[in-house]
Short mmCIF file of C-alpha atoms and ligand atoms in Angstrom, two decimals:
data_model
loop_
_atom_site.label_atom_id
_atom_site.label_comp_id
_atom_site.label_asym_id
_atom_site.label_seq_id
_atom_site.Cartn_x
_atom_site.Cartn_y
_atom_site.Cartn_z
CA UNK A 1 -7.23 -8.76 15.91
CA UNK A 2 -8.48 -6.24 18.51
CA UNK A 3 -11.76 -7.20 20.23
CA UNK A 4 -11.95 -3.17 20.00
CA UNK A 5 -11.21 -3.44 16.44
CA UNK A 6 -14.15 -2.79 13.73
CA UNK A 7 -13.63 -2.91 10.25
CA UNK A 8 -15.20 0.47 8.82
CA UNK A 9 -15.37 2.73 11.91
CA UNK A 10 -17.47 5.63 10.18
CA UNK A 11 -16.36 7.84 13.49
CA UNK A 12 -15.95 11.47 12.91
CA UNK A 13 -12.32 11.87 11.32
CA UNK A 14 -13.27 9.17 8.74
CA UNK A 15 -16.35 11.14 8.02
CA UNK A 16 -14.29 14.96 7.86
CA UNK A 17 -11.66 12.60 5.99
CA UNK A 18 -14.31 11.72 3.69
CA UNK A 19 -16.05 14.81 2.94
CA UNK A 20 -12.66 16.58 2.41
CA UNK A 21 -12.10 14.57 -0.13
CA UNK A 22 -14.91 14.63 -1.91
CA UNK A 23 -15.64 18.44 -1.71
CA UNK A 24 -12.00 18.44 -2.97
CA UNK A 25 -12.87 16.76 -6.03
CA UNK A 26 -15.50 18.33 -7.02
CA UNK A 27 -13.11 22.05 -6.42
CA UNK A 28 -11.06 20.78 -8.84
CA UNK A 29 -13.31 19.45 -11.39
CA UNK A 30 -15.14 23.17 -11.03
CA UNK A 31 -11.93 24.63 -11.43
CA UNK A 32 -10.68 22.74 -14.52
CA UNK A 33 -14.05 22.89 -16.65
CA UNK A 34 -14.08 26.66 -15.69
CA UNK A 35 -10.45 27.33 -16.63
CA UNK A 36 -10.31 24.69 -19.36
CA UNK A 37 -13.15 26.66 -20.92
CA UNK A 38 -11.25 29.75 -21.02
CA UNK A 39 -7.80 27.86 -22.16
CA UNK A 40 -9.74 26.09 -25.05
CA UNK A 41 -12.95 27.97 -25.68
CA UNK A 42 -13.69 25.16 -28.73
CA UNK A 43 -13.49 22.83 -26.22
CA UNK A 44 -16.99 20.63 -25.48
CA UNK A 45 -18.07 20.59 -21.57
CA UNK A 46 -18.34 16.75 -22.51
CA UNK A 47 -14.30 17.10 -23.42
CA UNK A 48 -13.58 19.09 -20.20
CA UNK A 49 -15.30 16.84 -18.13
CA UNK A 50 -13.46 13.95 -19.88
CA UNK A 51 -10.22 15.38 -19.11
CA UNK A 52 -10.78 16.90 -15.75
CA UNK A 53 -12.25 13.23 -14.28
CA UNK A 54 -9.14 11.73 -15.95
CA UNK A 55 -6.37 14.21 -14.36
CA UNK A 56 -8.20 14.04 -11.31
CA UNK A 57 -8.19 9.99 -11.23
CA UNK A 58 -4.35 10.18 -12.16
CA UNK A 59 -3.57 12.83 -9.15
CA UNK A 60 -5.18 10.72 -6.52
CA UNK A 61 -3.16 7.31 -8.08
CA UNK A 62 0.12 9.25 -7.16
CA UNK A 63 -1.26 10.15 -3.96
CA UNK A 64 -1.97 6.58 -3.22
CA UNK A 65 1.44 5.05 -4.72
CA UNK A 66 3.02 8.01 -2.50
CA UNK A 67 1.38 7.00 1.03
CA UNK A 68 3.09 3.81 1.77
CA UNK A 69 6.94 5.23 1.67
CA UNK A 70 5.92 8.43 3.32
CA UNK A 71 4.36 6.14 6.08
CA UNK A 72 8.11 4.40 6.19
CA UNK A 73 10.22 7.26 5.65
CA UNK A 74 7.45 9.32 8.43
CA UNK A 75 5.06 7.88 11.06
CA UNK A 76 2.83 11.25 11.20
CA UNK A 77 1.77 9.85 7.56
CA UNK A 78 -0.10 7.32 9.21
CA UNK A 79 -3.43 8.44 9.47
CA UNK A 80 -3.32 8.77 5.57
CA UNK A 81 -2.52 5.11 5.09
CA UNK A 82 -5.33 3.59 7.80
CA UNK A 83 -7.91 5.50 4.79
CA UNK A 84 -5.95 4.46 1.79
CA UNK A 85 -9.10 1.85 0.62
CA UNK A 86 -11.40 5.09 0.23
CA UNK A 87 -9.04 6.88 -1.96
CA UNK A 88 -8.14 3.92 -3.86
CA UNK A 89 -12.10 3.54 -4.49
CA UNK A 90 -12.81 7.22 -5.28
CA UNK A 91 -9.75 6.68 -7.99
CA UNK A 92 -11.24 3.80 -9.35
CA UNK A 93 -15.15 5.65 -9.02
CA UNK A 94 -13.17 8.86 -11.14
CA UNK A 95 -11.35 6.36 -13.96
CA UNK A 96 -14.71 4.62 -14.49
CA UNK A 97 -16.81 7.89 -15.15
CA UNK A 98 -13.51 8.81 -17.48
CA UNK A 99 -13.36 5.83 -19.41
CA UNK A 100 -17.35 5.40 -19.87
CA UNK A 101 -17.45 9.10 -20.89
CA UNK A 102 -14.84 8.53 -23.30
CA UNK A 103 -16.18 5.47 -24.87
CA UNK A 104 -19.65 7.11 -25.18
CA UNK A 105 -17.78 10.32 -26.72
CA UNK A 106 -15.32 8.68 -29.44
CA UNK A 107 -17.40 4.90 -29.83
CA UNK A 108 -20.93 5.13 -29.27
CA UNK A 109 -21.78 6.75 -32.33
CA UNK A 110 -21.19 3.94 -35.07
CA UNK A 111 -22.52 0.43 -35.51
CA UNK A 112 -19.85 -1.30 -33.65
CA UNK A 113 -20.09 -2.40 -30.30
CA UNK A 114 -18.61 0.59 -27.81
CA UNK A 115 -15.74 -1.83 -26.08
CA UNK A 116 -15.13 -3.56 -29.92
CA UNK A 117 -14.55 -0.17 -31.56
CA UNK A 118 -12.33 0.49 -28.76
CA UNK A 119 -9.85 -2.19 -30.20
CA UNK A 120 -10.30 -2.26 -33.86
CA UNK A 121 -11.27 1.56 -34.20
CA UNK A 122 -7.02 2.16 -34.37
CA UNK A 123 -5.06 -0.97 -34.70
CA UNK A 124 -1.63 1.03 -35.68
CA UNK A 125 0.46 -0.93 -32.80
CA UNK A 126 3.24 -0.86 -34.60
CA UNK A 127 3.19 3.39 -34.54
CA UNK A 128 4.18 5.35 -31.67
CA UNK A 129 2.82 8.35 -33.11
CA UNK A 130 -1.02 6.64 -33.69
CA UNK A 131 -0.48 4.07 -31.19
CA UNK A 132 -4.09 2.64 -29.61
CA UNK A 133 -3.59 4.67 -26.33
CA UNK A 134 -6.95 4.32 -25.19
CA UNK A 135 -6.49 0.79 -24.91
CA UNK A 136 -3.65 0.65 -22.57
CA UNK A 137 -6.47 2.86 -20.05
CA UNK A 138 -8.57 -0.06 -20.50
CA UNK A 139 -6.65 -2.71 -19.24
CA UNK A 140 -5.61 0.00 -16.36
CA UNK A 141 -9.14 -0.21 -15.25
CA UNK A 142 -9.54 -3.23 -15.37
CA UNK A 143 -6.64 -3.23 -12.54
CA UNK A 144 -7.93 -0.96 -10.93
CA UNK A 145 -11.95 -2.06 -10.90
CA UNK A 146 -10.25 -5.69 -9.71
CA UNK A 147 -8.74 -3.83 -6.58
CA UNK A 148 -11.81 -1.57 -6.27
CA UNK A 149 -14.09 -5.13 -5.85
CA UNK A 150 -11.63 -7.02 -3.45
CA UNK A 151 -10.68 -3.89 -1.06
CA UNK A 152 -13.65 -5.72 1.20
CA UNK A 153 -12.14 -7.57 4.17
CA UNK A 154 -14.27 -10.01 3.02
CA UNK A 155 -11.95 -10.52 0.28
CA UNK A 156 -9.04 -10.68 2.06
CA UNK A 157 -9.86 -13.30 4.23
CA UNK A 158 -11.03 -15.41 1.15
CA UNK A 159 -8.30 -14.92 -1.23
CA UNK A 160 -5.82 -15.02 1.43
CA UNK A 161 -3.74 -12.42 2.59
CA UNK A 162 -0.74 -13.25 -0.16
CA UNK A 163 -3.12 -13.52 -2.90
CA UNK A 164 -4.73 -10.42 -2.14
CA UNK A 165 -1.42 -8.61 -1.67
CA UNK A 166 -0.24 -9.91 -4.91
CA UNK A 167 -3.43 -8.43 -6.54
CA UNK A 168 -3.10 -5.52 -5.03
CA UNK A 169 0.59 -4.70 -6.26
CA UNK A 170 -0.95 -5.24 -10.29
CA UNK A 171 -1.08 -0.99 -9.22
CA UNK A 172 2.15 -0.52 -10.47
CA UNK A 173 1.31 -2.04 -13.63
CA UNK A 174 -2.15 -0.31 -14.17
CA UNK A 175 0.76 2.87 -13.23
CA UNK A 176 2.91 2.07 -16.04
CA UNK A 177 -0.28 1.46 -18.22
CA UNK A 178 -1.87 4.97 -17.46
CA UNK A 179 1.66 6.93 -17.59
CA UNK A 180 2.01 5.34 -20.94
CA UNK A 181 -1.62 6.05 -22.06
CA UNK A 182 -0.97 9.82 -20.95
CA UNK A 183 2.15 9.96 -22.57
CA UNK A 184 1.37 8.40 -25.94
CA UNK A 185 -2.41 9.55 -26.28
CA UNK A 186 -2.94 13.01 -24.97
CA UNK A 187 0.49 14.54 -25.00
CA UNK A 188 1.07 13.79 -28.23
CA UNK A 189 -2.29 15.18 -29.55
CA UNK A 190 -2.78 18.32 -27.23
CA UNK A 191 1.39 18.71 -26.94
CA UNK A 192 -0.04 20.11 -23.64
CA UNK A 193 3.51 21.01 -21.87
CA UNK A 194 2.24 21.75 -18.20
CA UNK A 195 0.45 18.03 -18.31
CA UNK A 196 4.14 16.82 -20.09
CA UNK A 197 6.01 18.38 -16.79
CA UNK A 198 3.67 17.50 -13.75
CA UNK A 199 3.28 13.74 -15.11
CA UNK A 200 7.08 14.00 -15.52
CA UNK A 201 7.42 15.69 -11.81
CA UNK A 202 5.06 12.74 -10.67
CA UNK A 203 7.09 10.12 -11.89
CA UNK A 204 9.86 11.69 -10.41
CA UNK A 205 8.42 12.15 -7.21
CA UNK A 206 7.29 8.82 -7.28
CA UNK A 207 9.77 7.11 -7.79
CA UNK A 208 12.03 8.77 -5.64
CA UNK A 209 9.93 8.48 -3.06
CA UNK A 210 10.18 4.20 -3.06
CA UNK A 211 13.89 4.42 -3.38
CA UNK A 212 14.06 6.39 -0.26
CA UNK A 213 11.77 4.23 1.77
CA UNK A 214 13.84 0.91 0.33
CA UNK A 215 17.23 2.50 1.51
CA UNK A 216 16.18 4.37 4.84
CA UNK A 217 15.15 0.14 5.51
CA UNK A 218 18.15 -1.28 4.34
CA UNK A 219 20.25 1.58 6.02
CA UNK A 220 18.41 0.67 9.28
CA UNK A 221 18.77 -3.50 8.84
CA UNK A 222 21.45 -3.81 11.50
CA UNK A 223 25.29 -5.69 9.17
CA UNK A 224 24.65 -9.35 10.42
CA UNK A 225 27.16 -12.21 10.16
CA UNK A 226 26.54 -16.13 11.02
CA UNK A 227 27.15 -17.20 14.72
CA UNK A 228 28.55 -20.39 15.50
CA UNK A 229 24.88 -22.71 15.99
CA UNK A 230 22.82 -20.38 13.49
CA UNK A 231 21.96 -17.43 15.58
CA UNK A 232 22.74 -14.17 13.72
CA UNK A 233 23.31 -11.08 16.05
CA UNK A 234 20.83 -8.46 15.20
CA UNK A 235 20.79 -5.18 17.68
CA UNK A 236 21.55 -4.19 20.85
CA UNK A 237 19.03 -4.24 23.41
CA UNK A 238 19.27 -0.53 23.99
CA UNK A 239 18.40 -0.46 20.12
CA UNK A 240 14.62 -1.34 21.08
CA UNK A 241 12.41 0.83 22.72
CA UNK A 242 10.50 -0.54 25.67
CA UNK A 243 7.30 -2.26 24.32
CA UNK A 244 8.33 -1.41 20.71
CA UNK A 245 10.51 -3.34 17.91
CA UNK A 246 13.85 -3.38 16.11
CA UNK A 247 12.79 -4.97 12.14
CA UNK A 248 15.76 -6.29 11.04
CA UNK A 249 16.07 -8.44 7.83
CA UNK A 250 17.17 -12.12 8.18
CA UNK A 251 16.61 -15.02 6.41
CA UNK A 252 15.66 -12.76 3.59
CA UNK A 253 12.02 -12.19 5.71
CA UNK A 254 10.98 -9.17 7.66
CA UNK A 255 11.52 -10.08 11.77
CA UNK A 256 10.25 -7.48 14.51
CA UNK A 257 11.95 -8.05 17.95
CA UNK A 258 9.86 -6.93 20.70
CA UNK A 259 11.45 -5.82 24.11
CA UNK A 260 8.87 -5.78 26.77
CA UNK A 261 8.57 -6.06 30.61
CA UNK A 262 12.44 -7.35 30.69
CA UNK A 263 11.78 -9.85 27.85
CA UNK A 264 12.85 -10.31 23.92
CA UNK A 265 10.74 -12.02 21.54
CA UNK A 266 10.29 -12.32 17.85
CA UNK A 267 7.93 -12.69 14.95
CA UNK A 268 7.22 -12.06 11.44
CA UNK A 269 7.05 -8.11 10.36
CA UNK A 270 3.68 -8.85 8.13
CA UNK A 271 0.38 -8.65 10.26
CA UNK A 272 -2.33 -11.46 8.56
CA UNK A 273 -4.53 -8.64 7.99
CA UNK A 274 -3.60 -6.46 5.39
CA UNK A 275 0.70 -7.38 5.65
CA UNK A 276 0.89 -4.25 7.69
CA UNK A 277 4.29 -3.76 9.71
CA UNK A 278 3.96 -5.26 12.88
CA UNK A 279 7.20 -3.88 13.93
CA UNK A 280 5.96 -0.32 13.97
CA UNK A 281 3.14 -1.13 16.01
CA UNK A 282 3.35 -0.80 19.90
CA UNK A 283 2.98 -3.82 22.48
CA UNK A 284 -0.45 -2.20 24.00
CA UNK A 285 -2.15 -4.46 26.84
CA UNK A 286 0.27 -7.43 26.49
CA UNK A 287 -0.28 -7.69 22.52
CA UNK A 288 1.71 -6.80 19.77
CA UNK A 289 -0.67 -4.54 18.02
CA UNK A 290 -0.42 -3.60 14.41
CA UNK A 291 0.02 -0.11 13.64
CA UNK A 292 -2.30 -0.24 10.70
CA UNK A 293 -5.83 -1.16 11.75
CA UNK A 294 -4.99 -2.84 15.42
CA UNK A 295 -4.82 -6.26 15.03
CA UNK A 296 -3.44 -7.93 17.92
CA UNK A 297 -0.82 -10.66 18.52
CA UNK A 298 0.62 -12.22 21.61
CA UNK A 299 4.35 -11.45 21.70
CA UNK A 300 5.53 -14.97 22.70
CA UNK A 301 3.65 -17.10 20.67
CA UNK A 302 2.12 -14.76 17.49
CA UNK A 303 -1.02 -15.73 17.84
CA UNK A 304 -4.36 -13.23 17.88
CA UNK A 305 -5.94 -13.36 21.36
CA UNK A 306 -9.38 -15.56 21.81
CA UNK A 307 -11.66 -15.24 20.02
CA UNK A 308 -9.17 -14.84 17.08
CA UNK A 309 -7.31 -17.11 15.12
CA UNK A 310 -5.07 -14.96 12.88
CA UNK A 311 -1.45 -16.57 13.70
CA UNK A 312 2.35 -15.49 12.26
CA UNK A 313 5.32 -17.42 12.05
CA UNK A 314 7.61 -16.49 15.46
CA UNK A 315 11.51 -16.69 15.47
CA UNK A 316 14.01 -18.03 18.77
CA UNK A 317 15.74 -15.74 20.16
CA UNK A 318 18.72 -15.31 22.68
CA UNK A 319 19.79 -12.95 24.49
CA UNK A 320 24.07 -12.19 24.97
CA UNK A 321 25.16 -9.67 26.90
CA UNK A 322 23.10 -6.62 25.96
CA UNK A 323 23.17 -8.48 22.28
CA UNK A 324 19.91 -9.56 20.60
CA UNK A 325 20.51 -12.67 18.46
CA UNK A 326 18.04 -14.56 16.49
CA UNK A 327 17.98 -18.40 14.84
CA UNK A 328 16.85 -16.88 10.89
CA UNK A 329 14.54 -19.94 10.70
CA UNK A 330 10.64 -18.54 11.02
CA UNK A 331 9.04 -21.57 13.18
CA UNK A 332 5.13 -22.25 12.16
CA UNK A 333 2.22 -19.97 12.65
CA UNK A 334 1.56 -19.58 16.34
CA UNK A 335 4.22 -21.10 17.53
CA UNK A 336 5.52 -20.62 21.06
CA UNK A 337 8.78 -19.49 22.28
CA UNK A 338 9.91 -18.48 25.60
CA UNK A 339 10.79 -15.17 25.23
CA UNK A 340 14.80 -14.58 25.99
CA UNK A 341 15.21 -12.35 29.41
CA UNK A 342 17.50 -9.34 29.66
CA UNK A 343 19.58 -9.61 32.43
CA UNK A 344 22.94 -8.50 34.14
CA UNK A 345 25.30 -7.65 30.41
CA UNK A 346 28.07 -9.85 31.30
CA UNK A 347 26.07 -12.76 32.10
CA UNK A 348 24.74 -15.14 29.30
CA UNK A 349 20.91 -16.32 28.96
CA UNK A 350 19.65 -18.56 26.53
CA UNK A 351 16.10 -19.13 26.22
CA UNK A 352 15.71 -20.22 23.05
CA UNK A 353 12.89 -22.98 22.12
C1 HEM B 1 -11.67 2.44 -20.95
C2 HEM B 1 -10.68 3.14 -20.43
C3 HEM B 1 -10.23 4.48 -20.93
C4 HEM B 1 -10.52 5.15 -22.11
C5 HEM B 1 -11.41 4.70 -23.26
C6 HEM B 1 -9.82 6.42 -22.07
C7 HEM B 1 -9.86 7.37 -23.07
C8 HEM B 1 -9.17 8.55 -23.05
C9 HEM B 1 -9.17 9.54 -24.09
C10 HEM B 1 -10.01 9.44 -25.36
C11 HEM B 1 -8.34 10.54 -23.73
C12 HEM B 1 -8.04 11.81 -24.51
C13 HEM B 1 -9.01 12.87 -24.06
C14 HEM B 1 -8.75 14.21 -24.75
O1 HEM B 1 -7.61 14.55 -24.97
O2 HEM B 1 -9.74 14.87 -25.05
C15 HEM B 1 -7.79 10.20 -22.45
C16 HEM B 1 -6.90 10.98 -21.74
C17 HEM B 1 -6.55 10.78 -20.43
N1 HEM B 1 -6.87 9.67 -19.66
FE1 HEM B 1 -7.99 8.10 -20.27
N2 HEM B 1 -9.14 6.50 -20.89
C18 HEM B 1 -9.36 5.35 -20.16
C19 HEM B 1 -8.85 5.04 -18.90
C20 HEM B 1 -8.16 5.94 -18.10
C21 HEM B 1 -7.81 5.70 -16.72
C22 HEM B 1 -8.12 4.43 -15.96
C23 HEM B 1 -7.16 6.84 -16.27
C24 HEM B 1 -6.59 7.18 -14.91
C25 HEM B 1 -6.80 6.56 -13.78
C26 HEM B 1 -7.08 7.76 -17.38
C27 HEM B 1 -6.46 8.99 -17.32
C28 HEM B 1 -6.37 9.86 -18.39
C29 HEM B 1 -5.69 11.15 -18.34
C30 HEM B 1 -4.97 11.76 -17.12
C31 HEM B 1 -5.79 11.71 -19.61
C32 HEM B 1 -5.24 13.06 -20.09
C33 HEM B 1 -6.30 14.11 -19.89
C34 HEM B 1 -5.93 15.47 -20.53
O3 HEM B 1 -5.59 15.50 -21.70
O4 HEM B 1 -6.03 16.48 -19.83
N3 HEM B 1 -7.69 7.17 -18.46
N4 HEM B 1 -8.30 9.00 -22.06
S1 FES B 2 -4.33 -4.70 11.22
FE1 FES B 2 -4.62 -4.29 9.17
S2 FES B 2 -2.69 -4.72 8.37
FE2 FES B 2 -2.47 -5.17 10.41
#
């Protein structure tokens, strides 16, 4: 971690950030009441609101899903992903007010219990046509209030960073849930066609957009084959900018090599913070320092700077000719390695652990 590094700096782009978005929300819930109301004149302002604080929850889910492989595919995406928490929040704030609002509007009304009518109001599972949508956007909130309440750091230190990344992925699930919920609820009710073709175009887009990012990375994981004592050749030197990293895949983990001041050295792509990508971070006062909210690791050993303790697992490296090699097996947290020197191409150095 940076000793710069604070974990909610409210300076002035997070605050624009913040106010953009939320005087962008409430644009398009004015909009969609006031054209909604035209569109369907027997429609309730209850229903409008119902529906607008719905489509808005589901339009800032696919900008969320969207930001990580635009960050791959495009660095100048960024910025987007260092506020990702607040969106995911404001989603979550949205989907509550939707869900509450519904269950007020369809279950509060009889004898039953609100969240028990919910289940036993429709139990035609077995029916596409009638199926129990609303209860697949239950159990999407309840993904998404889970991630809401652990976004904290506070969180992430205590659940761990795997745990908490594990957790966190559930989004594609409470995805699949609320696509489905669409689908088979509203669609088939309202037949509305222009909701039918953007959560189709989302999908899409989606989609498409994580199958890019997974190839561009494979596409750029340098072909590797098995030298003689375990090293597998990885780049060329010229391959890594100075004070920047090559990620290459080996071992089946994520490695960034880092060429600085003459020197090679490697360690594990996933920063202990959030698993950001190390190896699109710079090397900025001696320290490898995650792109994503600064964290800082020393390049020979992986280990945060005094006073802190976060540590990743480094790799051996060599350096052959103008070849970067490394051994694929990660060595413990914090390890130390000597970092491998470039020198004169046709000469061989070997400073492996
Ligand atoms: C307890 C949880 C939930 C309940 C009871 C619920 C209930 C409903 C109901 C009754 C409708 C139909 C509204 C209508 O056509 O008038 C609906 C539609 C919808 N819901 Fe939910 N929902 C829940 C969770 C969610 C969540 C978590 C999201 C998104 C993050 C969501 C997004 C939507 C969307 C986009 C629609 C379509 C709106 C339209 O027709 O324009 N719902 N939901
Ligand atoms: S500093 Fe947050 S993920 Fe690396």
């Amino acid at each position: 971690m940076s000793v710069s590094y604070q974990a909610v700096g409210w300076n002035r782009t997070k605050k624009v950030y913040d106010s953009l978005l939320a005087g962008g929300l409430l644009l398009y819930l004015g909009i969609f009441v006031g054209i909604g109301s035209v569109v369907h004149p027997n429609a309730t302002a209850e229903t409008l609101l119902i529906r607008g604080l719905g489509t808005a929850a589901l339009l800032l889910l696919h900008v969320i899903l969207c930001i990580g492989p635009l960050c791959r595919l495009d660095r100048r995406f960024l910025p987007l992903l260092y506020n990702r928490r607040h969106l995911g929040v404001t989603m979550f704030v949205l989907a509550l007010a939707h869900g509450t609002f519904s269950l007020v509007q369809f279950h509060a009304l009889g004898n039953v219990n609100p969240l028990v009518s919910l289940f036993v109001s429709n139990t035609r599972y077995a029916s596409l046509a009638d199926f129990p949508f609303q209860a697949l956007g239950f159990f999407a909130l309840v993904i998404l209030f889970l991630m809401a309440a652990t976004s904290h750091d506070f969180w992430l230190h205590n659940l761990t960073a795997a745990v908490w990344k594990r957790l966190h992925m559930l989004v594609y699930l409470a995805y699949g849930l609320l696509v489905a919920h669409v689908t088979l609820g509203a669609l088939q009710s309202e037949t509305s066609t222009l909701l039918a073709i953007l959560l189709g175009a989302g999908l899409i887009v989606v989609t498409a957009l994580h199958i890019m990012s997974a190839v561009v990375e494979r596409r750029n994981d340098v072909a590797r084959g098995p030298e003689a004592d375990g090293y597998v050749s990885v780049c060329g030197v010229e391959q890594i900018p100075e004070k920047r990293a090559c990620v290459v895949t080996c071992g089946g983990e994520r490695v960034a090599v880092f060429r600085y001041d003459g020197k090679i050295s490697a360690m594990s792509n996933v920063c202990q913070h959030q698993n950001g990508p190390l190896g699109e971070g710079k090397i900025i006062d001696g320290c490898v320092t995650c792109p994503w909210h600064g964290y800082q690791y020393l390049p020979d050993s992986g280990a945060s700077p005094p006073p802190f303790t976060e540590k990743v697992p480094t790799y051996r490296t060599r350096v052959v000719g103008s070849h970067v090699y490394i051994h694929p097996s990660p060595l413990p947290p914090g390890t130390r390695v000597e970092p491998s020197r470039i020198v004169d191409e046709s000469k061989v150095v070997n400073h492996a652990q």
